[in-house]
Amino acid sequence: MGDTRPKVKVLICCGGHFESQANRQVREAMQSGFEDVLGEEQVIAVDISGAAFAISSWKPDLVFATGSYLPESTYFGEVSRTARACGAVTVFWATEDPYEQDAHYQIADDFDVIFSCDRWGHHFYQRDRVFHLPLAASPTLHYGEIDSSVEKTVDVFFCGVAFSCRKEVVRSLMPELQKVKVRFVGPGWGEFGPGFSDARIEKTQLIELYRRARIVLNLGRSLHFENKRFMIAPSTPGPRTFETALAGAFQLFHEETYEMRRYYDADEIPVFNNRHDFAKLLKTYLGNPEKRQEMARKAQKRTLENHLYRHRIETIMQVLRDENLLKS
């Protein structure tokens, strides 16, 4: 049988040298999702500085921009105008909502459709054709086999920048964390003492560190770069949630918005929002490797079935068809 995938040419562009390492990895995962859905030959990725020329030359059906719309010098207007002149549909997937919400004027009028990674944040664009679309995980980048024979060397592991909101949570949990073996890795954690490090690690190392931890702590962030007008609280779990689940790690998720149950059940990823609940979860799961592994398998299965970038790209393509922007 022939290839039945839609014949849609997609050009992906990003913010160039302003693109953070985290956004670069997310963009690469999105590209792999497009390739899974449409085929590798239908997808190219370019720097924003060369996007207009590439659009004119390659004539894609869909121009897909993603990432941050800060700083001011990241200008998507030329990309959008060139795409429309070629008859291409334009889409932006905002990966930093709601932290940059006040600056969305930079993209609000440049794209046919906008997808926001945050459920609450997507309501504040004040235009039509704005949809909520969570980030996800990539089998190529994040999948890990669950192996009960792997030695667990750490009780509680966390990797990420020590934003002030995360420090506040960790300080509240310290009476419990001091009872177990911890490893916190990321800029800003060194001041907390033994078990805490300012080091940065690569994503490739992260999967192995997950495998060595009994519990992976999942702490959200609330850092308002440009979110002072409405002070929108972040709602949707970030990509690390889906990536960690796909890696086969057992997570404890800190939340105050009760959004997690839209994505994972209680027997897949437990949640807490105070020291008392955290202590109960530690007592329940730290000494129960069979239960941890059972729940990690369920979360990984859920991710494989519902939360890969392939699934998100399929959603994007369906929305574009529903909006009569794409025919195939």
Tab-separated table of N, CA and C in Angstrom, residues 67-223:
chain	number	residue	atom	x	y	z
A	67	GLY	N	7.946	28.710	20.050
A	67	GLY	CA	8.913	29.183	21.029
A	67	GLY	C	8.456	30.434	21.738
A	68	SER	N	9.429	31.283	22.031
A	68	SER	CA	9.186	32.535	22.740
A	68	SER	C	8.967	33.664	21.745
A	69	TYR	N	8.086	34.615	22.091
A	69	TYR	CA	7.958	35.811	21.269
A	69	TYR	C	8.652	37.003	21.928
A	70	LEU	N	9.536	36.726	22.861
A	70	LEU	CA	10.471	37.697	23.399
A	70	LEU	C	11.866	37.284	22.942
A	71	PRO	N	12.815	38.183	22.806
A	71	PRO	CA	12.739	39.623	23.027
A	71	PRO	C	12.097	40.353	21.851
A	72	GLU	N	12.071	41.676	21.946
A	72	GLU	CA	11.441	42.497	20.913
A	72	GLU	C	12.057	42.251	19.537
A	73	SER	N	13.342	41.920	19.511
A	73	SER	CA	14.022	41.750	18.231
A	73	SER	C	13.654	40.448	17.524
A	74	THR	N	12.917	39.559	18.212
A	74	THR	CA	12.418	38.361	17.546
A	74	THR	C	11.124	38.740	16.832
A	75	TYR	N	11.242	38.998	15.537
A	75	TYR	CA	10.141	39.593	14.771
A	75	TYR	C	9.624	38.591	13.745
A	76	PHE	N	8.361	38.190	13.897
A	76	PHE	CA	7.768	37.196	13.012
A	76	PHE	C	6.949	37.825	11.882
A	77	GLY	N	6.847	39.154	11.859
A	77	GLY	CA	6.010	39.806	10.858
A	77	GLY	C	6.422	39.497	9.431
A	78	GLU	N	7.718	39.547	9.144
A	78	GLU	CA	8.191	39.269	7.785
A	78	GLU	C	7.896	37.828	7.389
A	79	VAL	N	8.057	36.921	8.338
A	79	VAL	CA	7.757	35.510	8.079
A	79	VAL	C	6.292	35.352	7.694
A	80	SER	N	5.423	35.989	8.463
A	80	SER	CA	3.987	35.877	8.217
A	80	SER	C	3.596	36.474	6.864
A	81	ARG	N	4.114	37.647	6.549
A	81	ARG	CA	3.768	38.297	5.272
A	81	ARG	C	4.220	37.462	4.082
A	82	THR	N	5.425	36.916	4.170
A	82	THR	CA	5.938	36.098	3.070
A	82	THR	C	5.116	34.828	2.917
A	83	ALA	N	4.738	34.232	4.044
A	83	ALA	CA	3.928	33.014	3.999
A	83	ALA	C	2.579	33.283	3.340
A	84	ARG	N	1.945	34.370	3.713
A	84	ARG	CA	0.631	34.684	3.145
A	84	ARG	C	0.734	35.003	1.654
A	85	ALA	N	1.826	35.639	1.265
A	85	ALA	CA	2.025	35.933	-0.156
A	85	ALA	C	2.156	34.654	-0.974
A	86	CYS	N	2.648	33.594	-0.331
A	86	CYS	CA	2.797	32.300	-1.003
A	86	CYS	C	1.560	31.422	-0.837
A	87	GLY	N	0.565	31.915	-0.108
A	87	GLY	CA	-0.646	31.140	0.103
A	87	GLY	C	-0.551	30.112	1.211
A	88	ALA	N	0.457	30.233	2.074
A	88	ALA	CA	0.639	29.266	3.154
A	88	ALA	C	-0.201	29.637	4.374
A	89	VAL	N	-0.646	28.636	5.096
A	89	VAL	CA	-1.308	28.829	6.384
A	89	VAL	C	-0.228	29.107	7.428
A	90	THR	N	-0.523	30.001	8.368
A	90	THR	CA	0.461	30.351	9.395
A	90	THR	C	-0.051	29.962	10.779
A	91	VAL	N	0.829	29.319	11.549
A	91	VAL	CA	0.491	28.839	12.889
A	91	VAL	C	1.623	29.191	13.841
A	92	PHE	N	1.260	29.626	15.043
A	92	PHE	CA	2.253	29.836	16.102
A	92	PHE	C	1.850	29.011	17.315
A	93	TRP	N	2.812	28.242	17.847
A	93	TRP	CA	2.588	27.483	19.084
A	93	TRP	C	3.430	28.136	20.165
A	94	ALA	N	2.775	28.853	21.074
A	94	ALA	CA	3.466	29.571	22.149
A	94	ALA	C	3.827	28.598	23.261
A	95	THR	N	5.114	28.453	23.519
A	95	THR	CA	5.590	27.487	24.513
A	95	THR	C	5.931	28.120	25.855
A	96	GLU	N	5.801	29.450	25.962
A	96	GLU	CA	6.180	30.130	27.200
A	96	GLU	C	4.994	30.787	27.898
A	97	ASP	N	3.781	30.458	27.484
A	97	ASP	CA	2.616	31.003	28.183
A	97	ASP	C	2.485	30.354	29.561
A	98	PRO	N	2.019	31.099	30.576
A	98	PRO	CA	1.545	32.485	30.506
A	98	PRO	C	2.610	33.520	30.842
A	99	TYR	N	3.883	33.105	30.873
A	99	TYR	CA	4.935	33.967	31.410
A	99	TYR	C	5.231	35.187	30.537
A	100	GLU	N	4.834	35.134	29.256
A	100	GLU	CA	5.100	36.250	28.354
A	100	GLU	C	3.811	36.903	27.850
A	101	GLN	N	2.712	36.660	28.545
A	101	GLN	CA	1.396	36.993	28.022
A	101	GLN	C	1.236	38.467	27.647
A	102	ASP	N	1.863	39.367	28.391
A	102	ASP	CA	1.706	40.795	28.103
A	102	ASP	C	2.309	41.182	26.755
A	103	ALA	N	3.208	40.358	26.238
A	103	ALA	CA	3.894	40.680	24.979
A	103	ALA	C	3.301	39.953	23.782
A	104	HIS	N	2.132	39.350	23.943
A	104	HIS	CA	1.599	38.566	22.826
A	104	HIS	C	1.171	39.431	21.642
A	105	TYR	N	1.147	40.752	21.836
A	105	TYR	CA	0.863	41.636	20.699
A	105	TYR	C	1.876	41.428	19.577
A	106	GLN	N	3.042	40.870	19.907
A	106	GLN	CA	4.076	40.663	18.893
A	106	GLN	C	3.687	39.594	17.866
A	107	ILE	N	2.757	38.724	18.239
A	107	ILE	CA	2.358	37.664	17.308
A	107	ILE	C	0.857	37.636	17.046
A	108	ALA	N	0.082	38.389	17.815
A	108	ALA	CA	-1.379	38.240	17.809
A	108	ALA	C	-1.999	38.408	16.430
A	109	ASP	N	-1.438	39.291	15.600
A	109	ASP	CA	-2.037	39.564	14.295
A	109	ASP	C	-1.260	38.938	13.137
A	110	ASP	N	-0.243	38.167	13.443
A	110	ASP	CA	0.631	37.651	12.388
A	110	ASP	C	0.314	36.226	11.957
A	111	PHE	N	-0.553	35.535	12.692
A	111	PHE	CA	-0.764	34.115	12.414
A	111	PHE	C	-2.251	33.797	12.294
A	112	ASP	N	-2.553	32.865	11.405
A	112	ASP	CA	-3.942	32.443	11.224
A	112	ASP	C	-4.480	31.767	12.479
A	113	VAL	N	-3.645	30.948	13.096
A	113	VAL	CA	-4.046	30.200	14.286
A	113	VAL	C	-2.921	30.270	15.314
A	114	ILE	N	-3.297	30.417	16.575
A	114	ILE	CA	-2.329	30.383	17.672
A	114	ILE	C	-2.708	29.252	18.615
A	115	PHE	N	-1.721	28.466	18.987
A	115	PHE	CA	-1.885	27.451	20.018
A	115	PHE	C	-1.072	27.890	21.230
A	116	SER	N	-1.679	27.789	22.393
A	116	SER	CA	-1.005	28.164	23.639
A	116	SER	C	-0.805	26.924	24.497
A	117	CYS	N	0.359	26.824	25.109
A	117	CYS	CA	0.659	25.663	25.950
A	117	CYS	C	-0.060	25.716	27.291
A	118	ASP	N	-0.716	26.837	27.602
A	118	ASP	CA	-1.348	26.984	28.911
A	118	ASP	C	-2.861	27.158	28.772
A	119	ARG	N	-3.615	26.346	29.500
A	119	ARG	CA	-5.073	26.352	29.353
A	119	ARG	C	-5.679	27.679	29.788
A	120	TRP	N	-5.228	28.210	30.920
A	120	TRP	CA	-5.770	29.487	31.369
A	120	TRP	C	-5.273	30.624	30.482
A	121	GLY	N	-4.004	30.583	30.134
A	121	GLY	CA	-3.414	31.670	29.366
A	121	GLY	C	-4.024	31.864	27.996
A	122	HIS	N	-4.529	30.801	27.386
A	122	HIS	CA	-5.008	30.935	26.009
A	122	HIS	C	-6.271	31.792	25.914
A	123	HIS	N	-6.930	32.040	27.046
A	123	HIS	CA	-8.139	32.870	27.032
A	123	HIS	C	-7.828	34.365	26.928
A	124	PHE	N	-6.574	34.759	27.049
A	124	PHE	CA	-6.233	36.175	27.171
A	124	PHE	C	-5.673	36.781	25.883
A	125	TYR	N	-5.810	36.087	24.767
A	125	TYR	CA	-5.272	36.616	23.512
A	125	TYR	C	-6.189	37.638	22.848
A	126	GLN	N	-7.446	37.671	23.202
A	126	GLN	CA	-8.392	38.668	22.696
A	126	GLN	C	-8.476	38.657	21.171
A	127	ARG	N	-8.556	37.467	20.612
A	127	ARG	CA	-8.752	37.267	19.181
A	127	ARG	C	-9.332	35.872	18.997
A	128	ASP	N	-9.795	35.578	17.796
A	128	ASP	CA	-10.332	34.247	17.557
A	128	ASP	C	-9.220	33.306	17.098
A	129	ARG	N	-9.591	32.042	16.929
A	129	ARG	CA	-8.662	31.000	16.496
A	129	ARG	C	-7.436	30.891	17.405
A	130	VAL	N	-7.694	30.864	18.698
A	130	VAL	CA	-6.659	30.570	19.693
A	130	VAL	C	-7.092	29.314	20.435
A	131	PHE	N	-6.203	28.330	20.506
A	131	PHE	CA	-6.550	27.038	21.081
A	131	PHE	C	-5.500	26.623	22.112
A	132	HIS	N	-5.966	25.916	23.115
A	132	HIS	CA	-5.038	25.363	24.105
A	132	HIS	C	-4.462	24.057	23.580
A	133	LEU	N	-3.143	23.917	23.670
A	133	LEU	CA	-2.482	22.678	23.269
A	133	LEU	C	-1.279	22.456	24.180
A	134	PRO	N	-1.356	21.475	25.084
A	134	PRO	CA	-0.233	21.224	25.992
A	134	PRO	C	0.999	20.766	25.218
A	135	LEU	N	2.145	20.941	25.820
A	135	LEU	CA	3.354	20.357	25.259
A	135	LEU	C	3.314	18.851	25.513
A	136	ALA	N	4.382	18.134	25.199
A	136	ALA	CA	4.289	16.676	25.201
A	136	ALA	C	5.675	16.065	25.379
A	137	ALA	N	5.835	14.833	24.902
A	137	ALA	CA	7.110	14.121	24.991
A	137	ALA	C	7.422	13.471	23.650
A	138	SER	N	8.682	13.125	23.469
A	138	SER	CA	9.147	12.517	22.224
A	138	SER	C	9.755	11.149	22.511
A	139	PRO	N	9.289	10.094	21.839
A	139	PRO	CA	9.893	8.767	22.052
A	139	PRO	C	11.385	8.747	21.747
A	140	THR	N	11.791	9.502	20.746
A	140	THR	CA	13.202	9.527	20.367
A	140	THR	C	14.067	10.146	21.455
A	141	LEU	N	13.567	11.201	22.079
A	141	LEU	CA	14.367	11.957	23.038
A	141	LEU	C	14.165	11.530	24.485
A	142	HIS	N	12.995	10.989	24.821
A	142	HIS	CA	12.647	10.853	26.233
A	142	HIS	C	12.302	9.447	26.697
A	143	TYR	N	12.118	8.502	25.800
A	143	TYR	CA	11.676	7.173	26.228
A	143	TYR	C	12.784	6.432	26.969
A	144	GLY	N	12.394	5.748	28.040
A	144	GLY	CA	13.326	4.909	28.786
A	144	GLY	C	12.663	3.608	29.192
A	145	GLU	N	13.385	2.520	29.056
A	145	GLU	CA	12.865	1.224	29.491
A	145	GLU	C	12.793	1.188	31.016
A	146	ILE	N	11.729	0.623	31.536
A	146	ILE	CA	11.586	0.454	32.980
A	146	ILE	C	12.216	-0.880	33.362
A	147	ASP	N	13.271	-0.816	34.153
A	147	ASP	CA	14.056	-2.002	34.493
A	147	ASP	C	14.201	-2.079	36.008
A	148	SER	N	13.564	-3.055	36.613
A	148	SER	CA	13.588	-3.173	38.075
A	148	SER	C	14.958	-3.548	38.613
A	149	SER	N	15.852	-4.009	37.742
A	149	SER	CA	17.182	-4.410	38.213
A	149	SER	C	18.138	-3.225	38.369
A	150	VAL	N	17.756	-2.061	37.854
A	150	VAL	CA	18.624	-0.885	37.961
A	150	VAL	C	18.686	-0.421	39.416
A	151	GLU	N	19.893	-0.225	39.912
A	151	GLU	CA	20.074	0.189	41.303
A	151	GLU	C	19.589	1.626	41.507
A	152	LYS	N	18.801	1.824	42.542
A	152	LYS	CA	18.327	3.159	42.893
A	152	LYS	C	19.290	3.765	43.912
A	153	THR	N	19.932	4.855	43.535
A	153	THR	CA	20.950	5.458	44.394
A	153	THR	C	20.480	6.731	45.085
A	154	VAL	N	19.303	7.223	44.698
A	154	VAL	CA	18.766	8.468	45.260
A	154	VAL	C	17.303	8.247	45.612
A	155	ASP	N	16.889	8.788	46.750
A	155	ASP	CA	15.474	8.674	47.135
A	155	ASP	C	14.607	9.678	46.380
A	156	VAL	N	15.010	10.943	46.403
A	156	VAL	CA	14.225	12.008	45.763
A	156	VAL	C	15.152	12.815	44.861
A	157	PHE	N	14.762	12.939	43.599
A	157	PHE	CA	15.579	13.653	42.616
A	157	PHE	C	14.770	14.781	41.990
A	158	PHE	N	15.445	15.910	41.767
A	158	PHE	CA	14.827	17.009	41.026
A	158	PHE	C	15.877	17.661	40.147
A	159	CYS	N	15.475	18.024	38.935
A	159	CYS	CA	16.352	18.760	38.027
A	159	CYS	C	15.598	19.959	37.482
A	160	GLY	N	16.199	21.134	37.606
A	160	GLY	CA	15.578	22.345	37.086
A	160	GLY	C	16.122	23.570	37.791
A	161	VAL	N	15.873	24.722	37.219
A	161	VAL	CA	16.342	25.981	37.792
A	161	VAL	C	15.626	26.252	39.113
A	162	ALA	N	16.367	26.791	40.062
A	162	ALA	CA	15.801	27.095	41.385
A	162	ALA	C	15.078	28.439	41.350
A	163	PHE	N	13.949	28.476	40.652
A	163	PHE	CA	13.130	29.681	40.672
A	163	PHE	C	12.635	29.924	42.097
A	164	SER	N	12.284	31.166	42.394
A	164	SER	CA	11.892	31.515	43.762
A	164	SER	C	10.698	30.694	44.238
A	165	CYS	N	9.741	30.425	43.340
A	165	CYS	CA	8.572	29.639	43.746
A	165	CYS	C	8.972	28.214	44.106
A	166	ARG	N	9.947	27.657	43.390
A	166	ARG	CA	10.418	26.309	43.691
A	166	ARG	C	11.181	26.286	45.014
A	167	LYS	N	11.984	27.303	45.254
A	167	LYS	CA	12.707	27.373	46.524
A	167	LYS	C	11.740	27.418	47.697
A	168	GLU	N	10.673	28.165	47.525
A	168	GLU	CA	9.677	28.273	48.593
A	168	GLU	C	9.065	26.910	48.909
A	169	VAL	N	8.754	26.146	47.864
A	169	VAL	CA	8.187	24.811	48.074
A	169	VAL	C	9.199	23.910	48.766
A	170	VAL	N	10.434	23.932	48.286
A	170	VAL	CA	11.454	23.045	48.845
A	170	VAL	C	11.738	23.393	50.303
A	171	ARG	N	11.770	24.666	50.628
A	171	ARG	CA	11.973	25.043	52.038
A	171	ARG	C	10.862	24.469	52.916
A	172	SER	N	9.648	24.478	52.404
A	172	SER	CA	8.538	23.932	53.193
A	172	SER	C	8.650	22.419	53.350
A	173	LEU	N	9.320	21.765	52.398
A	173	LEU	CA	9.454	20.304	52.437
A	173	LEU	C	10.731	19.837	53.126
A	174	MET	N	11.613	20.759	53.481
A	174	MET	CA	12.929	20.378	53.999
A	174	MET	C	12.882	19.442	55.208
A	175	PRO	N	11.952	19.614	56.146
A	175	PRO	CA	11.919	18.667	57.270
A	175	PRO	C	11.753	17.216	56.814
A	176	GLU	N	11.077	16.998	55.695
A	176	GLU	CA	10.914	15.645	55.160
A	176	GLU	C	12.101	15.258	54.278
A	177	LEU	N	12.580	16.199	53.476
A	177	LEU	CA	13.699	15.903	52.579
A	177	LEU	C	14.972	15.576	53.353
A	178	GLN	N	15.126	16.165	54.535
A	178	GLN	CA	16.317	15.911	55.342
A	178	GLN	C	16.364	14.491	55.896
A	179	LYS	N	15.259	13.785	55.806
A	179	LYS	CA	15.203	12.406	56.303
A	179	LYS	C	15.613	11.384	55.244
A	180	VAL	N	15.755	11.830	53.988
A	180	VAL	CA	16.031	10.905	52.891
A	180	VAL	C	17.226	11.406	52.092
A	181	LYS	N	17.682	10.573	51.162
A	181	LYS	CA	18.807	10.948	50.305
A	181	LYS	C	18.275	11.683	49.088
A	182	VAL	N	18.690	12.929	48.922
A	182	VAL	CA	18.166	13.750	47.838
A	182	VAL	C	19.282	14.148	46.886
A	183	ARG	N	18.873	14.477	45.669
A	183	ARG	CA	19.781	15.107	44.709
A	183	ARG	C	18.978	16.121	43.915
A	184	PHE	N	19.297	17.395	44.120
A	184	PHE	CA	18.687	18.492	43.374
A	184	PHE	C	19.773	19.095	42.490
A	185	VAL	N	19.485	19.211	41.203
A	185	VAL	CA	20.475	19.691	40.247
A	185	VAL	C	19.891	20.847	39.450
A	186	GLY	N	20.634	21.952	39.377
A	186	GLY	CA	20.198	23.086	38.575
A	186	GLY	C	20.673	24.392	39.178
A	187	PRO	N	20.803	25.429	38.365
A	187	PRO	CA	21.280	26.722	38.857
A	187	PRO	C	20.448	27.235	40.030
A	188	GLY	N	21.150	27.575	41.124
A	188	GLY	CA	20.487	28.176	42.269
A	188	GLY	C	20.251	27.262	43.450
A	189	TRP	N	20.515	25.953	43.295
A	189	TRP	CA	20.232	25.025	44.393
A	189	TRP	C	21.403	24.857	45.359
A	190	GLY	N	22.600	25.235	44.956
A	190	GLY	CA	23.778	24.966	45.769
A	190	GLY	C	23.701	25.508	47.184
A	191	GLU	N	22.992	26.612	47.369
A	191	GLU	CA	22.917	27.246	48.688
A	191	GLU	C	22.178	26.392	49.714
A	192	PHE	N	21.462	25.362	49.255
A	192	PHE	CA	20.679	24.539	50.178
A	192	PHE	C	21.526	23.489	50.900
A	193	GLY	N	22.771	23.288	50.473
A	193	GLY	CA	23.647	22.385	51.204
A	193	GLY	C	23.826	21.031	50.553
A	194	PRO	N	24.241	20.020	51.335
A	194	PRO	CA	24.517	18.681	50.789
A	194	PRO	C	23.314	18.106	50.042
A	195	GLY	N	23.606	17.515	48.881
A	195	GLY	CA	22.548	16.956	48.057
A	195	GLY	C	21.987	17.933	47.045
A	196	PHE	N	22.412	19.197	47.123
A	196	PHE	CA	21.922	20.238	46.219
A	196	PHE	C	23.100	20.802	45.427
A	197	SER	N	22.925	20.935	44.117
A	197	SER	CA	24.029	21.348	43.251
A	197	SER	C	23.565	22.377	42.236
A	198	ASP	N	24.467	23.305	41.896
A	198	ASP	CA	24.187	24.310	40.871
A	198	ASP	C	24.483	23.803	39.459
A	199	ALA	N	24.881	22.570	39.331
A	199	ALA	CA	25.315	22.046	38.035
A	199	ALA	C	24.177	22.025	37.021
A	200	ARG	N	24.551	22.109	35.769
A	200	ARG	CA	23.617	21.902	34.659
A	200	ARG	C	23.915	20.542	34.041
A	201	ILE	N	22.879	19.855	33.600
A	201	ILE	CA	23.083	18.564	32.962
A	201	ILE	C	22.345	18.530	31.635
A	202	GLU	N	22.807	17.671	30.748
A	202	GLU	CA	22.176	17.518	29.442
A	202	GLU	C	20.956	16.609	29.553
A	203	LYS	N	20.027	16.789	28.614
A	203	LYS	CA	18.828	15.954	28.606
A	203	LYS	C	19.183	14.473	28.480
A	204	THR	N	20.269	14.179	27.756
A	204	THR	CA	20.666	12.777	27.593
A	204	THR	C	21.061	12.156	28.929
A	205	GLN	N	21.637	12.956	29.824
A	205	GLN	CA	21.993	12.462	31.151
A	205	GLN	C	20.768	12.296	32.037
A	206	LEU	N	19.759	13.094	31.761
A	206	LEU	CA	18.602	13.155	32.643
A	206	LEU	C	17.861	11.824	32.710
A	207	ILE	N	17.729	11.152	31.575
A	207	ILE	CA	17.009	9.877	31.559
A	207	ILE	C	17.681	8.878	32.494
A	208	GLU	N	19.005	8.833	32.479
A	208	GLU	CA	19.728	7.905	33.346
A	208	GLU	C	19.570	8.290	34.814
A	209	LEU	N	19.571	9.580	35.114
A	209	LEU	CA	19.372	10.018	36.492
A	209	LEU	C	17.971	9.661	36.985
A	210	TYR	N	16.988	9.760	36.105
A	210	TYR	CA	15.637	9.323	36.465
A	210	TYR	C	15.635	7.839	36.842
A	211	ARG	N	16.354	7.052	36.070
A	211	ARG	CA	16.386	5.606	36.308
A	211	ARG	C	16.988	5.271	37.669
A	212	ARG	N	17.846	6.144	38.171
A	212	ARG	CA	18.540	5.887	39.433
A	212	ARG	C	17.787	6.436	40.645
A	213	ALA	N	16.668	7.104	40.409
A	213	ALA	CA	15.923	7.733	41.506
A	213	ALA	C	14.663	6.938	41.835
A	214	ARG	N	14.396	6.798	43.113
A	214	ARG	CA	13.144	6.159	43.522
A	214	ARG	C	11.955	7.069	43.222
A	215	ILE	N	12.141	8.353	43.484
A	215	ILE	CA	11.072	9.332	43.265
A	215	ILE	C	11.650	10.536	42.537
A	216	VAL	N	10.963	10.977	41.497
A	216	VAL	CA	11.307	12.227	40.816
A	216	VAL	C	10.299	13.279	41.249
A	217	LEU	N	10.804	14.347	41.815
A	217	LEU	CA	9.947	15.444	42.262
A	217	LEU	C	9.663	16.363	41.081
A	218	ASN	N	8.406	16.708	40.899
A	218	ASN	CA	7.999	17.567	39.788
A	218	ASN	C	7.461	18.875	40.367
A	219	LEU	N	8.232	19.940	40.191
A	219	LEU	CA	7.860	21.258	40.699
A	219	LEU	C	7.649	22.200	39.523
A	220	GLY	N	6.493	22.820	39.456
A	220	GLY	CA	6.233	23.785	38.397
A	220	GLY	C	6.994	25.072	38.640
A	221	ARG	N	6.749	26.039	37.788
A	221	ARG	CA	7.400	27.336	37.953
A	221	ARG	C	6.357	28.430	37.809
A	222	SER	N	6.670	29.575	38.348
A	222	SER	CA	5.789	30.734	38.218
A	222	SER	C	6.682	31.960	38.119
A	223	LEU	N	7.195	32.170	36.921
A	223	LEU	CA	8.152	33.255	36.694
A	223	LEU	C	7.567	34.190	35.645
